[in-house]
Backbone as CSV, one residue per row, in Angstrom:
resi,resn,N_x,N_y,N_z,CA_x,CA_y,CA_z,C_x,C_y,C_z
1,MET,26.929,-21.232,1.030,26.038,-20.708,-0.031,25.121,-19.627,0.550
2,SER,24.949,-18.513,-0.177,24.101,-17.425,0.297,22.637,-17.842,0.263
3,ASP,21.867,-17.405,1.287,20.427,-17.672,1.314,19.631,-16.417,0.992
4,ARG,20.282,-15.439,0.353,19.651,-14.141,0.119,18.391,-14.262,-0.740
5,GLY,18.354,-15.240,-1.624,17.172,-15.390,-2.467,16.119,-16.292,-1.869
6,ALA,16.397,-16.888,-0.707,15.454,-17.805,-0.078,14.462,-17.052,0.796
7,PRO,13.244,-17.569,0.920,12.277,-16.912,1.811,12.777,-16.910,3.243
8,PRO,12.613,-15.793,3.962,13.011,-15.749,5.369,12.146,-16.681,6.217
9,PRO,12.645,-17.067,7.390,11.821,-17.885,8.288,10.649,-17.081,8.836
10,ALA,9.623,-17.801,9.249,8.453,-17.138,9.822,8.804,-16.520,11.162
11,PRO,8.321,-15.305,11.428,8.556,-14.675,12.736,7.612,-15.223,13.790
12,GLU,7.825,-14.818,15.028,6.883,-15.150,16.082,5.525,-14.526,15.755
13,PRO,4.451,-15.254,15.988,3.128,-14.712,15.668,2.823,-13.421,16.416
14,LEU,2.063,-12.570,15.770,1.550,-11.338,16.361,0.259,-11.004,15.634
15,GLY,-0.775,-10.796,16.390,-2.026,-10.499,15.704,-3.087,-10.005,16.677
16,PRO,-4.233,-9.653,16.117,-4.543,-9.750,14.694,-3.878,-8.632,13.893
17,LEU,-3.492,-8.941,12.654,-2.921,-7.947,11.757,-3.609,-8.031,10.399
18,VAL,-3.662,-6.882,9.727,-4.113,-6.797,8.340,-2.961,-6.251,7.522
19,ASP,-2.576,-6.969,6.472,-1.582,-6.439,5.536,-2.313,-5.476,4.615
20,ALA,-2.112,-4.183,4.851,-2.896,-3.150,4.174,-2.490,-2.921,2.729
21,HIS,-1.399,-3.566,2.276,-0.956,-3.360,0.895,0.065,-4.433,0.531
22,THR,-0.334,-5.334,-0.340,0.579,-6.346,-0.868,0.246,-6.572,-2.331
23,HIS,1.097,-7.326,-3.011,0.886,-7.658,-4.428,0.987,-9.175,-4.561
24,LEU,-0.126,-9.860,-4.378,-0.097,-11.317,-4.391,0.382,-11.870,-5.723
25,ASP,0.016,-11.209,-6.821,0.456,-11.710,-8.123,1.971,-11.605,-8.264
26,ALA,2.560,-10.506,-7.802,4.014,-10.354,-7.869,4.723,-11.287,-6.891
27,CYS,3.993,-11.778,-5.888,4.561,-12.764,-4.961,4.485,-14.187,-5.521
28,GLY,3.943,-14.340,-6.716,3.910,-15.644,-7.360,2.562,-16.320,-7.381
29,ALA,1.522,-15.670,-6.841,0.195,-16.276,-6.888,-0.361,-16.225,-8.307
30,VAL,-0.883,-17.337,-8.761,-1.421,-17.409,-10.125,-2.845,-17.951,-10.152
31,ASP,-3.289,-18.550,-9.072,-4.617,-19.153,-9.034,-5.099,-19.207,-7.598
32,ALA,-6.303,-19.753,-7.398,-6.894,-19.772,-6.062,-6.035,-20.551,-5.076
33,ALA,-5.422,-21.638,-5.526,-4.617,-22.458,-4.624,-3.381,-21.703,-4.144
34,SER,-2.721,-20.982,-5.046,-1.512,-20.260,-4.641,-1.854,-19.018,-3.818
35,VAL,-2.997,-18.403,-4.079,-3.461,-17.320,-3.208,-3.684,-17.862,-1.801
36,ARG,-4.376,-18.978,-1.723,-4.666,-19.584,-0.418,-3.380,-19.942,0.329
37,ALA,-2.387,-20.440,-0.375,-1.132,-20.824,0.277,-0.440,-19.620,0.905
38,ILE,-0.412,-18.493,0.183,0.222,-17.287,0.720,-0.536,-16.780,1.945
39,VAL,-1.859,-16.765,1.855,-2.640,-16.239,2.973,-2.618,-17.211,4.148
40,ASP,-2.532,-18.498,3.886,-2.384,-19.466,4.976,-1.090,-19.225,5.755
41,ARG,0.005,-18.965,5.024,1.276,-18.685,5.705,1.161,-17.432,6.564
42,ALA,0.456,-16.431,6.042,0.267,-15.197,6.811,-0.607,-15.445,8.033
43,ALA,-1.702,-16.175,7.845,-2.621,-16.422,8.953,-1.957,-17.189,10.086
44,ALA,-0.983,-18.019,9.748,-0.294,-18.817,10.772,0.482,-17.962,11.758
45,VAL,0.809,-16.715,11.380,1.531,-15.821,12.302,0.680,-14.624,12.711
46,GLY,-0.639,-14.676,12.443,-1.537,-13.639,12.932,-2.036,-12.653,11.900
47,VAL,-1.556,-12.761,10.656,-1.981,-11.832,9.597,-3.177,-12.459,8.884
48,GLY,-4.358,-12.128,9.356,-5.541,-12.850,8.914,-6.183,-12.351,7.645
49,ARG,-5.870,-11.107,7.235,-6.469,-10.546,6.024,-5.437,-9.703,5.294
50,VAL,-5.592,-9.622,3.966,-4.658,-8.850,3.147,-5.438,-8.064,2.104
51,VAL,-4.878,-6.922,1.720,-5.388,-6.141,0.592,-4.361,-6.267,-0.526
52,THR,-4.751,-6.895,-1.627,-3.835,-7.068,-2.750,-4.117,-6.010,-3.800
53,VAL,-3.051,-5.414,-4.322,-3.143,-4.141,-5.035,-2.683,-4.299,-6.475
54,ALA,-3.413,-3.658,-7.376,-3.107,-3.722,-8.803,-2.103,-2.646,-9.205
55,ASP,-1.397,-2.916,-10.335,-0.546,-1.864,-10.896,-0.836,-1.596,-12.372
56,ASP,-1.516,-2.516,-13.049,-1.946,-2.262,-14.421,-3.333,-2.873,-14.601
57,LEU,-3.871,-2.804,-15.806,-5.249,-3.239,-16.002,-5.389,-4.748,-15.835
58,ALA,-4.433,-5.513,-16.358,-4.496,-6.966,-16.184,-4.422,-7.333,-14.706
59,SER,-3.573,-6.638,-13.969,-3.461,-6.885,-12.538,-4.743,-6.492,-11.813
60,ALA,-5.390,-5.418,-12.259,-6.647,-4.998,-11.636,-7.714,-6.080,-11.781
61,ARG,-7.771,-6.696,-12.949,-8.707,-7.813,-13.119,-8.335,-8.959,-12.183
62,TRP,-7.034,-9.226,-12.097,-6.567,-10.383,-11.328,-6.830,-10.219,-9.846
63,VAL,-6.572,-9.024,-9.288,-6.736,-8.867,-7.837,-8.187,-9.032,-7.427
64,VAL,-9.118,-8.619,-8.272,-10.530,-8.827,-7.959,-10.858,-10.316,-7.984
65,THR,-10.325,-11.032,-8.960,-10.530,-12.478,-9.010,-9.957,-13.160,-7.772
66,ALA,-8.765,-12.718,-7.338,-8.149,-13.276,-6.132,-9.017,-13.014,-4.908
67,ALA,-9.590,-11.817,-4.825,-10.443,-11.472,-3.690,-11.734,-12.282,-3.700
68,GLU,-12.222,-12.602,-4.884,-13.407,-13.455,-4.979,-13.094,-14.885,-4.540
69,ALA,-11.840,-15.297,-4.721,-11.458,-16.690,-4.478,-11.216,-16.999,-3.006
70,ASP,-10.927,-15.975,-2.190,-10.583,-16.217,-0.785,-11.152,-15.084,0.054
71,PRO,-11.983,-15.381,1.031,-12.635,-14.321,1.818,-11.674,-13.506,2.668
72,ARG,-10.427,-13.948,2.795,-9.435,-13.195,3.570,-8.706,-12.167,2.718
73,VAL,-9.018,-12.139,1.430,-8.343,-11.262,0.468,-9.309,-10.199,-0.014
74,TRP,-8.810,-8.952,-0.060,-9.570,-7.825,-0.597,-8.716,-7.159,-1.668
75,ALA,-9.340,-6.374,-2.524,-8.654,-5.826,-3.692,-8.621,-4.305,-3.670
76,ALA,-7.556,-3.741,-4.274,-7.490,-2.317,-4.614,-7.133,-2.236,-6.091
77,THR,-7.852,-1.409,-6.832,-7.699,-1.390,-8.289,-7.435,0.022,-8.793
78,ALA,-6.435,0.147,-9.661,-6.070,1.416,-10.309,-4.915,1.120,-11.253
79,LEU,-4.466,2.163,-11.945,-3.231,2.090,-12.709,-2.131,2.779,-11.920
80,HIS,-1.031,2.085,-11.707,0.146,2.667,-11.060,0.574,3.907,-11.839
81,PRO,1.078,4.945,-11.155,1.473,6.161,-11.880,2.394,5.908,-13.072
82,THR,3.303,4.962,-12.960,4.213,4.702,-14.081,3.486,4.105,-15.271
83,ARG,2.272,3.597,-15.068,1.457,3.013,-16.154,0.354,3.966,-16.602
84,ALA,0.414,5.208,-16.174,-0.675,6.148,-16.435,-0.901,6.398,-17.918
85,ASN,0.113,6.143,-18.743,-0.056,6.363,-20.191,-0.934,5.313,-20.845
86,THR,-1.426,4.333,-20.090,-2.360,3.343,-20.643,-3.804,3.638,-20.246
87,LEU,-4.039,4.798,-19.662,-5.382,5.143,-19.190,-6.196,5.742,-20.342
88,ASP,-6.637,4.875,-21.267,-7.505,5.330,-22.346,-8.962,5.136,-21.929
89,GLU,-9.887,5.418,-22.837,-11.307,5.362,-22.484,-11.741,3.956,-22.085
90,ALA,-11.234,2.959,-22.807,-11.604,1.583,-22.469,-11.104,1.222,-21.083
91,ALA,-9.892,1.653,-20.745,-9.348,1.378,-19.421,-10.165,2.079,-18.345
92,ARG,-10.567,3.311,-18.601,-11.367,4.052,-17.615,-12.681,3.327,-17.329
93,THR,-13.325,2.860,-18.397,-14.601,2.159,-18.229,-14.422,0.895,-17.406
94,GLU,-13.391,0.126,-17.718,-13.177,-1.124,-16.995,-12.746,-0.869,-15.556
95,LEU,-11.877,0.112,-15.348,-11.431,0.412,-13.992,-12.587,0.882,-13.114
96,GLU,-13.505,1.636,-13.688,-14.656,2.059,-12.894,-15.492,0.860,-12.480
97,ALA,-15.701,-0.073,-13.396,-16.469,-1.273,-13.053,-15.763,-2.083,-11.971
98,LEU,-14.461,-2.214,-12.083,-13.701,-2.964,-11.079,-13.709,-2.251,-9.735
99,ALA,-13.639,-0.922,-9.748,-13.664,-0.166,-8.495,-14.996,-0.323,-7.770
100,ARG,-16.053,-0.556,-8.512,-17.377,-0.713,-7.912,-17.628,-2.143,-7.418
101,HIS,-16.726,-3.050,-7.719,-16.909,-4.439,-7.310,-16.955,-4.527,-5.778
102,PRO,-17.817,-5.352,-5.214,-17.931,-5.416,-3.743,-16.679,-5.920,-3.034
103,ARG,-15.775,-6.593,-3.726,-14.530,-7.048,-3.093,-13.407,-6.027,-3.230
104,THR,-13.668,-4.930,-3.941,-12.688,-3.849,-4.060,-12.913,-2.851,-2.940
105,VAL,-11.857,-2.596,-2.163,-12.010,-1.721,-0.996,-11.306,-0.386,-1.156
106,ALA,-10.580,-0.181,-2.263,-9.892,1.092,-2.469,-9.564,1.268,-3.934
107,VAL,-9.406,2.521,-4.331,-8.888,2.873,-5.651,-7.392,3.106,-5.480
108,GLY,-6.605,2.210,-6.001,-5.169,2.338,-5.798,-4.395,1.206,-6.410
109,GLU,-3.096,1.368,-6.611,-2.418,2.529,-6.124,-2.288,3.556,-7.236
110,THR,-2.529,4.794,-6.882,-2.426,5.904,-7.813,-1.676,7.035,-7.118
111,GLY,-1.226,8.001,-7.890,-0.470,9.110,-7.306,0.580,9.595,-8.275
112,LEU,1.765,9.885,-7.749,2.841,10.426,-8.576,4.153,9.739,-8.242
113,ASP,4.940,9.493,-9.291,6.256,8.876,-9.144,7.252,9.698,-9.941
114,HIS,8.085,10.479,-9.252,9.085,11.309,-9.919,10.422,10.589,-10.072
115,HIS,10.489,9.359,-9.565,11.754,8.622,-9.627,11.987,7.978,-10.997
116,TRP,10.948,7.345,-11.570,11.162,6.489,-12.737,11.121,7.176,-14.096
117,PRO,10.423,8.298,-14.291,10.452,8.917,-15.620,11.880,9.232,-16.050
118,GLY,12.218,8.813,-17.275,13.566,9.005,-17.782,14.512,7.881,-17.418
119,ARG,14.100,7.036,-16.471,14.925,5.890,-16.067,14.333,4.569,-16.552
120,LEU,13.012,4.497,-16.585,12.302,3.273,-16.924,11.652,3.419,-18.289
121,GLU,11.995,2.525,-19.195,11.455,2.597,-20.550,9.938,2.450,-20.508
122,GLY,9.250,3.340,-21.223,7.798,3.286,-21.290,7.083,3.917,-20.118
123,CYS,7.828,4.458,-19.164,7.199,5.067,-17.989,6.462,6.342,-18.380
124,ALA,5.285,6.527,-17.816,4.517,7.743,-18.063,5.257,8.963,-17.538
125,ASP,5.168,10.062,-18.285,5.811,11.286,-17.812,4.979,11.905,-16.690
126,VAL,5.549,12.913,-16.030,4.921,13.471,-14.839,3.569,14.102,-15.158
127,GLY,3.466,14.781,-16.295,2.193,15.394,-16.660,1.100,14.361,-16.876
128,THR,1.423,13.261,-17.533,0.459,12.185,-17.755,0.058,11.548,-16.437
129,GLN,1.036,11.369,-15.557,0.743,10.821,-14.234,-0.239,11.708,-13.475
130,GLU,-0.017,13.018,-13.538,-0.872,13.914,-12.768,-2.306,13.891,-13.287
131,ALA,-2.470,13.839,-14.599,-3.819,13.761,-15.161,-4.520,12.476,-14.719
132,ALA,-3.789,11.366,-14.720,-4.370,10.093,-14.290,-4.686,10.112,-12.796
133,PHE,-3.806,10.724,-12.012,-4.046,10.850,-10.578,-5.342,11.601,-10.329
134,ARG,-5.548,12.709,-11.018,-6.777,13.483,-10.845,-8.004,12.644,-11.211
135,TRP,-7.894,11.852,-12.279,-9.019,11.002,-12.679,-9.310,9.959,-11.603
136,HIS,-8.270,9.338,-11.063,-8.469,8.330,-10.022,-9.078,8.949,-8.757
137,LEU,-8.688,10.168,-8.412,-9.296,10.833,-7.261,-10.792,11.038,-7.486
138,ASP,-11.150,11.462,-8.679,-12.564,11.631,-9.007,-13.293,10.299,-8.950
139,LEU,-12.640,9.244,-9.452,-13.252,7.914,-9.404,-13.508,7.496,-7.956
140,ALA,-12.526,7.675,-7.084,-12.700,7.298,-5.683,-13.885,8.024,-5.063
141,LYS,-14.036,9.294,-5.394,-15.162,10.051,-4.855,-16.481,9.541,-5.421
142,ARG,-16.489,9.202,-6.707,-17.733,8.734,-7.327,-18.173,7.372,-6.809
143,VAL,-17.221,6.495,-6.525,-17.598,5.157,-6.047,-17.632,5.085,-4.515
144,GLY,-17.204,6.153,-3.839,-17.282,6.199,-2.393,-16.315,5.277,-1.685
145,LYS,-15.095,5.174,-2.243,-14.092,4.300,-1.623,-12.798,5.074,-1.398
146,PRO,-11.952,4.611,-0.472,-10.685,5.303,-0.211,-9.794,5.324,-1.438
147,VAL,-8.916,6.310,-1.486,-7.869,6.332,-2.499,-6.566,5.931,-1.820
148,MET,-5.806,5.076,-2.492,-4.536,4.567,-1.976,-3.416,5.229,-2.771
149,ILE,-2.602,6.038,-2.093,-1.627,6.907,-2.740,-0.260,6.236,-2.873
150,HIS,0.293,6.310,-4.085,1.707,6.011,-4.329,2.410,7.357,-4.471
151,ASP,3.412,7.582,-3.624,4.140,8.852,-3.631,5.631,8.541,-3.563
152,ARG,6.306,8.661,-4.696,7.753,8.452,-4.698,8.453,9.709,-5.183
153,ASP,9.186,10.347,-4.292,9.940,11.564,-4.600,9.028,12.667,-5.130
154,ALA,7.772,12.698,-4.656,6.796,13.642,-5.214,5.910,14.237,-4.129
155,HIS,6.423,14.359,-2.912,5.585,14.733,-1.773,4.795,16.015,-2.004
156,ALA,5.475,17.082,-2.380,4.805,18.383,-2.511,3.744,18.348,-3.596
157,ASP,4.034,17.693,-4.705,3.063,17.654,-5.801,1.864,16.783,-5.465
158,VAL,2.072,15.674,-4.765,0.943,14.843,-4.356,0.011,15.640,-3.442
159,LEU,0.571,16.331,-2.465,-0.259,17.123,-1.557,-0.953,18.264,-2.299
160,ARG,-0.248,18.868,-3.261,-0.855,19.941,-4.054,-2.063,19.446,-4.837
161,VAL,-1.933,18.310,-5.503,-3.047,17.780,-6.296,-4.226,17.422,-5.384
162,LEU,-3.941,16.846,-4.236,-5.028,16.542,-3.295,-5.763,17.816,-2.872
163,ARG,-5.013,18.889,-2.622,-5.660,20.156,-2.253,-6.478,20.699,-3.415
164,GLU,-5.919,20.660,-4.612,-6.598,21.243,-5.772,-7.859,20.478,-6.149
165,GLU,-7.803,19.165,-6.066,-8.951,18.355,-6.472,-9.972,18.193,-5.359
166,GLY,-9.507,18.333,-4.126,-10.345,17.972,-2.990,-10.280,16.470,-2.808
167,PRO,-9.820,15.992,-1.644,-9.605,14.561,-1.469,-10.916,13.800,-1.298
168,PRO,-10.907,12.503,-1.599,-12.035,11.660,-1.183,-12.143,11.663,0.340
169,GLU,-13.191,11.050,0.846,-13.389,11.033,2.299,-12.201,10.390,3.012
170,THR,-11.617,9.361,2.400,-10.490,8.667,3.030,-9.321,8.609,2.070
171,VAL,-8.157,9.050,2.550,-6.907,9.019,1.780,-5.898,8.196,2.568
172,VAL,-5.317,7.192,1.904,-4.302,6.344,2.519,-2.986,6.548,1.782
173,PHE,-1.963,6.967,2.497,-0.621,7.060,1.929,0.060,5.709,2.115
174,HIS,0.061,4.919,1.047,0.729,3.622,1.077,2.237,3.819,1.173
175,CYS,2.888,2.972,1.971,4.349,3.004,2.132,4.814,4.452,2.340
176,PHE,4.281,5.081,3.364,4.605,6.486,3.610,6.122,6.665,3.639
177,SER,6.583,7.713,2.960,8.032,7.908,2.820,8.468,9.333,3.141
178,GLY,7.564,10.130,3.693,7.905,11.509,4.002,8.583,11.651,5.351
179,ASP,8.886,12.900,5.699,9.526,13.187,6.985,8.472,13.570,8.024
180,ALA,8.932,13.993,9.196,8.008,14.309,10.281,7.080,15.465,9.927
181,ALA,7.604,16.474,9.241,6.769,17.623,8.876,5.651,17.198,7.931
182,MET,5.975,16.358,6.957,4.936,15.891,6.046,3.931,15.015,6.781
183,ALA,4.407,14.174,7.688,3.494,13.328,8.456,2.503,14.181,9.233
184,ARG,2.987,15.251,9.855,2.085,16.122,10.615,1.062,16.777,9.698
185,GLU,1.501,17.193,8.507,0.558,17.799,7.554,-0.514,16.791,7.147
186,CYS,-0.105,15.557,6.890,-1.061,14.522,6.495,-2.019,14.193,7.637
187,VAL,-1.489,14.077,8.845,-2.334,13.787,10.000,-3.348,14.904,10.199
188,ASP,-2.905,16.142,10.091,-3.823,17.276,10.265,-4.919,17.284,9.204
189,ALA,-4.598,16.765,8.021,-5.591,16.699,6.945,-6.530,15.507,7.096
190,GLY,-6.244,14.640,8.084,-7.092,13.473,8.305,-6.696,12.258,7.499
191,TYR,-5.536,12.295,6.842,-5.109,11.172,6.023,-4.597,10.029,6.888
192,VAL,-4.636,8.832,6.337,-4.153,7.623,6.998,-2.785,7.285,6.422
193,LEU,-1.834,6.963,7.303,-0.464,6.686,6.869,-0.145,5.219,7.113
194,SER,0.318,4.552,6.071,0.646,3.139,6.144,2.156,2.967,6.057
195,PHE,2.715,2.197,6.994,4.163,2.009,7.059,4.533,0.586,6.680
196,SER,5.578,0.490,5.877,6.080,-0.802,5.399,7.366,-1.158,6.132
197,GLY,8.053,-2.182,5.630,9.300,-2.617,6.233,10.384,-1.564,6.256
198,THR,10.250,-0.529,5.441,11.275,0.524,5.427,11.423,1.200,6.780
199,VAL,10.364,1.210,7.583,10.441,1.871,8.888,11.374,1.109,9.835
200,SER,11.687,-0.147,9.509,12.595,-0.943,10.337,14.052,-0.817,9.916
201,PHE,14.310,-0.123,8.799,15.682,-0.018,8.307,16.490,0.893,9.222
202,ARG,17.722,0.527,9.467,18.545,1.279,10.418,18.861,2.690,9.953
203,ASN,18.851,2.913,8.642,19.191,4.239,8.119,17.962,5.098,7.848
204,ALA,16.790,4.681,8.319,15.537,5.384,8.003,15.150,6.351,9.113
205,ARG,16.087,7.186,9.557,15.840,8.065,10.697,14.682,9.035,10.449
206,ASP,14.644,9.680,9.270,13.567,10.634,8.993,12.206,9.945,8.997
207,LEU,12.144,8.760,8.413,10.881,8.016,8.374,10.462,7.592,9.775
208,GLN,11.412,7.191,10.585,11.097,6.801,11.953,10.583,7.983,12.756
209,GLU,11.157,9.165,12.530,10.633,10.370,13.180,9.202,10.641,12.723
210,ALA,8.935,10.392,11.444,7.583,10.587,10.923,6.595,9.648,11.599
211,ALA,7.010,8.407,11.807,6.107,7.412,12.394,5.677,7.781,13.801
212,LEU,6.455,8.602,14.490,6.098,9.029,15.839,4.985,10.071,15.849
213,GLN,4.689,10.646,14.695,3.708,11.738,14.616,2.283,11.244,14.396
214,VAL,2.111,9.933,14.154,0.833,9.436,13.652,0.005,8.801,14.770
215,PRO,-1.183,9.299,15.031,-2.056,8.657,16.018,-2.432,7.244,15.564
216,LEU,-2.690,6.371,16.527,-3.025,4.987,16.185,-4.221,4.886,15.244
217,GLU,-5.175,5.793,15.407,-6.384,5.709,14.572,-6.129,6.151,13.128
218,GLN,-4.910,6.624,12.820,-4.550,6.976,11.443,-3.350,6.164,10.953
219,LEU,-3.141,5.013,11.571,-1.941,4.215,11.308,-2.310,2.848,10.739
220,LEU,-1.613,2.477,9.664,-1.723,1.135,9.090,-0.325,0.540,8.940
221,VAL,-0.272,-0.785,8.794,0.982,-1.474,8.488,0.780,-2.325,7.244
222,GLU,1.843,-2.481,6.493,1.767,-3.193,5.225,3.107,-3.844,4.910
223,THR,3.091,-4.731,3.920,4.350,-5.314,3.440,4.821,-4.710,2.127
224,ASP,3.891,-4.332,1.239,4.229,-4.007,-0.152,4.989,-5.176,-0.784
225,ALA,4.699,-6.373,-0.316,5.375,-7.567,-0.836,5.108,-7.714,-2.335
226,PRO,6.135,-8.204,-3.038,7.371,-8.850,-2.567,8.538,-7.893,-2.316
227,PHE,8.252,-6.605,-2.160,9.296,-5.602,-1.996,9.451,-5.232,-0.514
228,LEU,10.508,-4.473,-0.208,10.685,-3.780,1.070,10.636,-4.708,2.286
229,THR,11.304,-5.822,2.197,11.352,-6.787,3.288,11.958,-6.146,4.535
230,PRO,11.317,-6.315,5.687,11.814,-5.648,6.898,13.118,-6.254,7.414
231,HIS,13.811,-5.454,8.219,14.983,-5.914,8.952,14.566,-7.079,9.857
232,PRO,15.341,-8.146,10.000,16.735,-8.315,9.546,16.882,-9.041,8.217
233,HIS,15.809,-9.058,7.403,15.841,-9.828,6.151,15.821,-8.928,4.925
234,ARG,16.225,-7.673,5.095,16.220,-6.721,3.989,16.952,-7.309,2.778
235,GLY,16.322,-7.202,1.602,16.909,-7.713,0.380,16.450,-9.107,0.005
236,ARG,15.770,-9.795,0.919,15.236,-11.123,0.617,13.758,-10.998,0.239
237,PRO,13.159,-12.051,-0.310,11.765,-11.947,-0.762,10.813,-11.651,0.395
238,ASN,9.898,-10.750,0.158,8.914,-10.369,1.162,7.586,-11.057,0.882
239,GLU,6.801,-11.247,1.933,5.466,-11.825,1.809,4.686,-11.413,3.047
240,SER,3.380,-11.574,3.006,2.532,-11.081,4.092,2.881,-11.688,5.442
241,TYR,3.415,-12.903,5.482,3.725,-13.529,6.768,4.830,-12.806,7.537
242,LEU,5.548,-11.898,6.874,6.610,-11.147,7.553,6.121,-9.843,8.180
243,LEU,4.842,-9.551,8.045,4.312,-8.294,8.594,4.538,-8.142,10.100
244,PRO,4.502,-9.208,10.914,4.781,-9.009,12.344,6.119,-8.354,12.628
245,LEU,7.116,-8.541,11.767,8.412,-7.888,11.974,8.272,-6.376,11.891
246,THR,7.534,-5.898,10.901,7.318,-4.453,10.762,6.491,-3.914,11.923
247,ALA,5.444,-4.639,12.289,4.591,-4.178,13.390,5.375,-4.102,14.694
248,ARG,6.206,-5.088,14.954,7.008,-5.062,16.181,8.022,-3.915,16.155
249,ALA,8.681,-3.712,15.018,9.653,-2.623,14.911,8.973,-1.279,15.146
250,LEU,7.792,-1.114,14.594,7.054,0.137,14.759,6.632,0.316,16.214
251,ALA,6.205,-0.762,16.849,5.802,-0.677,18.253,6.979,-0.305,19.143
252,VAL,8.121,-0.915,18.919,9.313,-0.588,19.709,9.681,0.877,19.509
253,LEU,9.659,1.329,18.270,9.988,2.716,17.954,9.068,3.680,18.693
254,ARG,7.782,3.355,18.747,6.780,4.239,19.343,6.615,4.014,20.844
255,GLY,7.314,3.027,21.403,7.192,2.743,22.822,5.853,2.153,23.197
256,GLN,5.293,1.333,22.307,3.983,0.740,22.544,4.083,-0.780,22.614
257,ASP,3.105,-1.387,23.227,3.028,-2.839,23.260,2.686,-3.334,21.851
258,PRO,3.435,-4.300,21.326,3.161,-4.780,19.965,1.733,-5.279,19.762
259,ALA,1.194,-5.957,20.767,-0.174,-6.456,20.635,-1.170,-5.295,20.550
260,GLU,-0.909,-4.229,21.303,-1.780,-3.042,21.248,-1.719,-2.402,19.856
261,LEU,-0.504,-2.266,19.326,-0.369,-1.671,18.001,-1.024,-2.548,16.938
262,ALA,-0.863,-3.860,17.043,-1.490,-4.766,16.081,-3.006,-4.618,16.104
263,ALA,-3.581,-4.613,17.307,-5.033,-4.490,17.414,-5.521,-3.147,16.883
264,ALA,-4.759,-2.082,17.161,-5.170,-0.747,16.726,-5.095,-0.608,15.212
265,THR,-4.017,-1.092,14.594,-3.910,-0.977,13.141,-4.942,-1.851,12.446
266,THR,-5.293,-2.968,13.057,-6.357,-3.803,12.499,-7.691,-3.069,12.558
267,ALA,-7.969,-2.409,13.677,-9.208,-1.634,13.788,-9.235,-0.509,12.758
268,THR,-8.090,0.127,12.524,-8.018,1.178,11.508,-8.302,0.598,10.124
269,ALA,-7.697,-0.545,9.813,-7.926,-1.177,8.507,-9.392,-1.552,8.332
270,GLU,-9.994,-2.072,9.387,-11.410,-2.450,9.296,-12.272,-1.228,9.045
271,ARG,-11.967,-0.125,9.711,-12.748,1.095,9.524,-12.516,1.708,8.144
272,VAL,-11.262,1.809,7.754,-10.920,2.470,6.497,-11.442,1.693,5.294
273,TYR,-11.253,0.383,5.317,-11.590,-0.447,4.155,-12.935,-1.148,4.279
274,GLY,-13.582,-0.998,5.427,-14.874,-1.635,5.594,-14.806,-3.152,5.586
275,LEU,-13.740,-3.698,6.154,-13.541,-5.153,6.106,-14.534,-5.878,7.009
């Protein structure tokens, strides 16, 4: 019988680590007890803190509640680009209040997604996404918190909007997916690049080249759970406890000691998010 749908086994511990981007609600958390269970599994392998990220307004409310329920959990609140068509005045008012919450450490995820328009029913078109992205950038500047970027098949336009609007003090590219040239441009601009399990995929040569361009002080690691499970469990359910696999793969790629990379990315997360 295939175990493809079963949770992978826990890896060897590595820490300290911060999961810079996960979705606890999409991982099955529904209340304080289930949030605690997920974070307990992560803490057992060295992942002591997580940032759980919203994709719609209901999720934005939920991630703040989750962060209030467990001191190891922090929140990022925004409307995902594909949900940008729900950014009405009431949503703007509520999102601003949630962004100002003391357990919210970033405005995100926001940005541009050129993959889903025309493929996903109800997905916001590119123009609507860009208007919402600009609003979220302004919000991040007004509340003084980092912006967490979603960029899917939209590299040039995301960078263009950041230039046109002027970025907040801190910009984090969640699940960075560009090549080495884009990584260098982002590093030169002072942006922080976060790498997920995709960097461990055997066919991710361009992304791996990009990961070599990033100084430790601009580097984060994340799961984007329940998605993007790292090798060798690609295609199985992801969760924060699997982050050591990504951190180790990244360390091997960069020729660094895994413990050094873990400590450095944790220091970056603490600085960027004020943990």
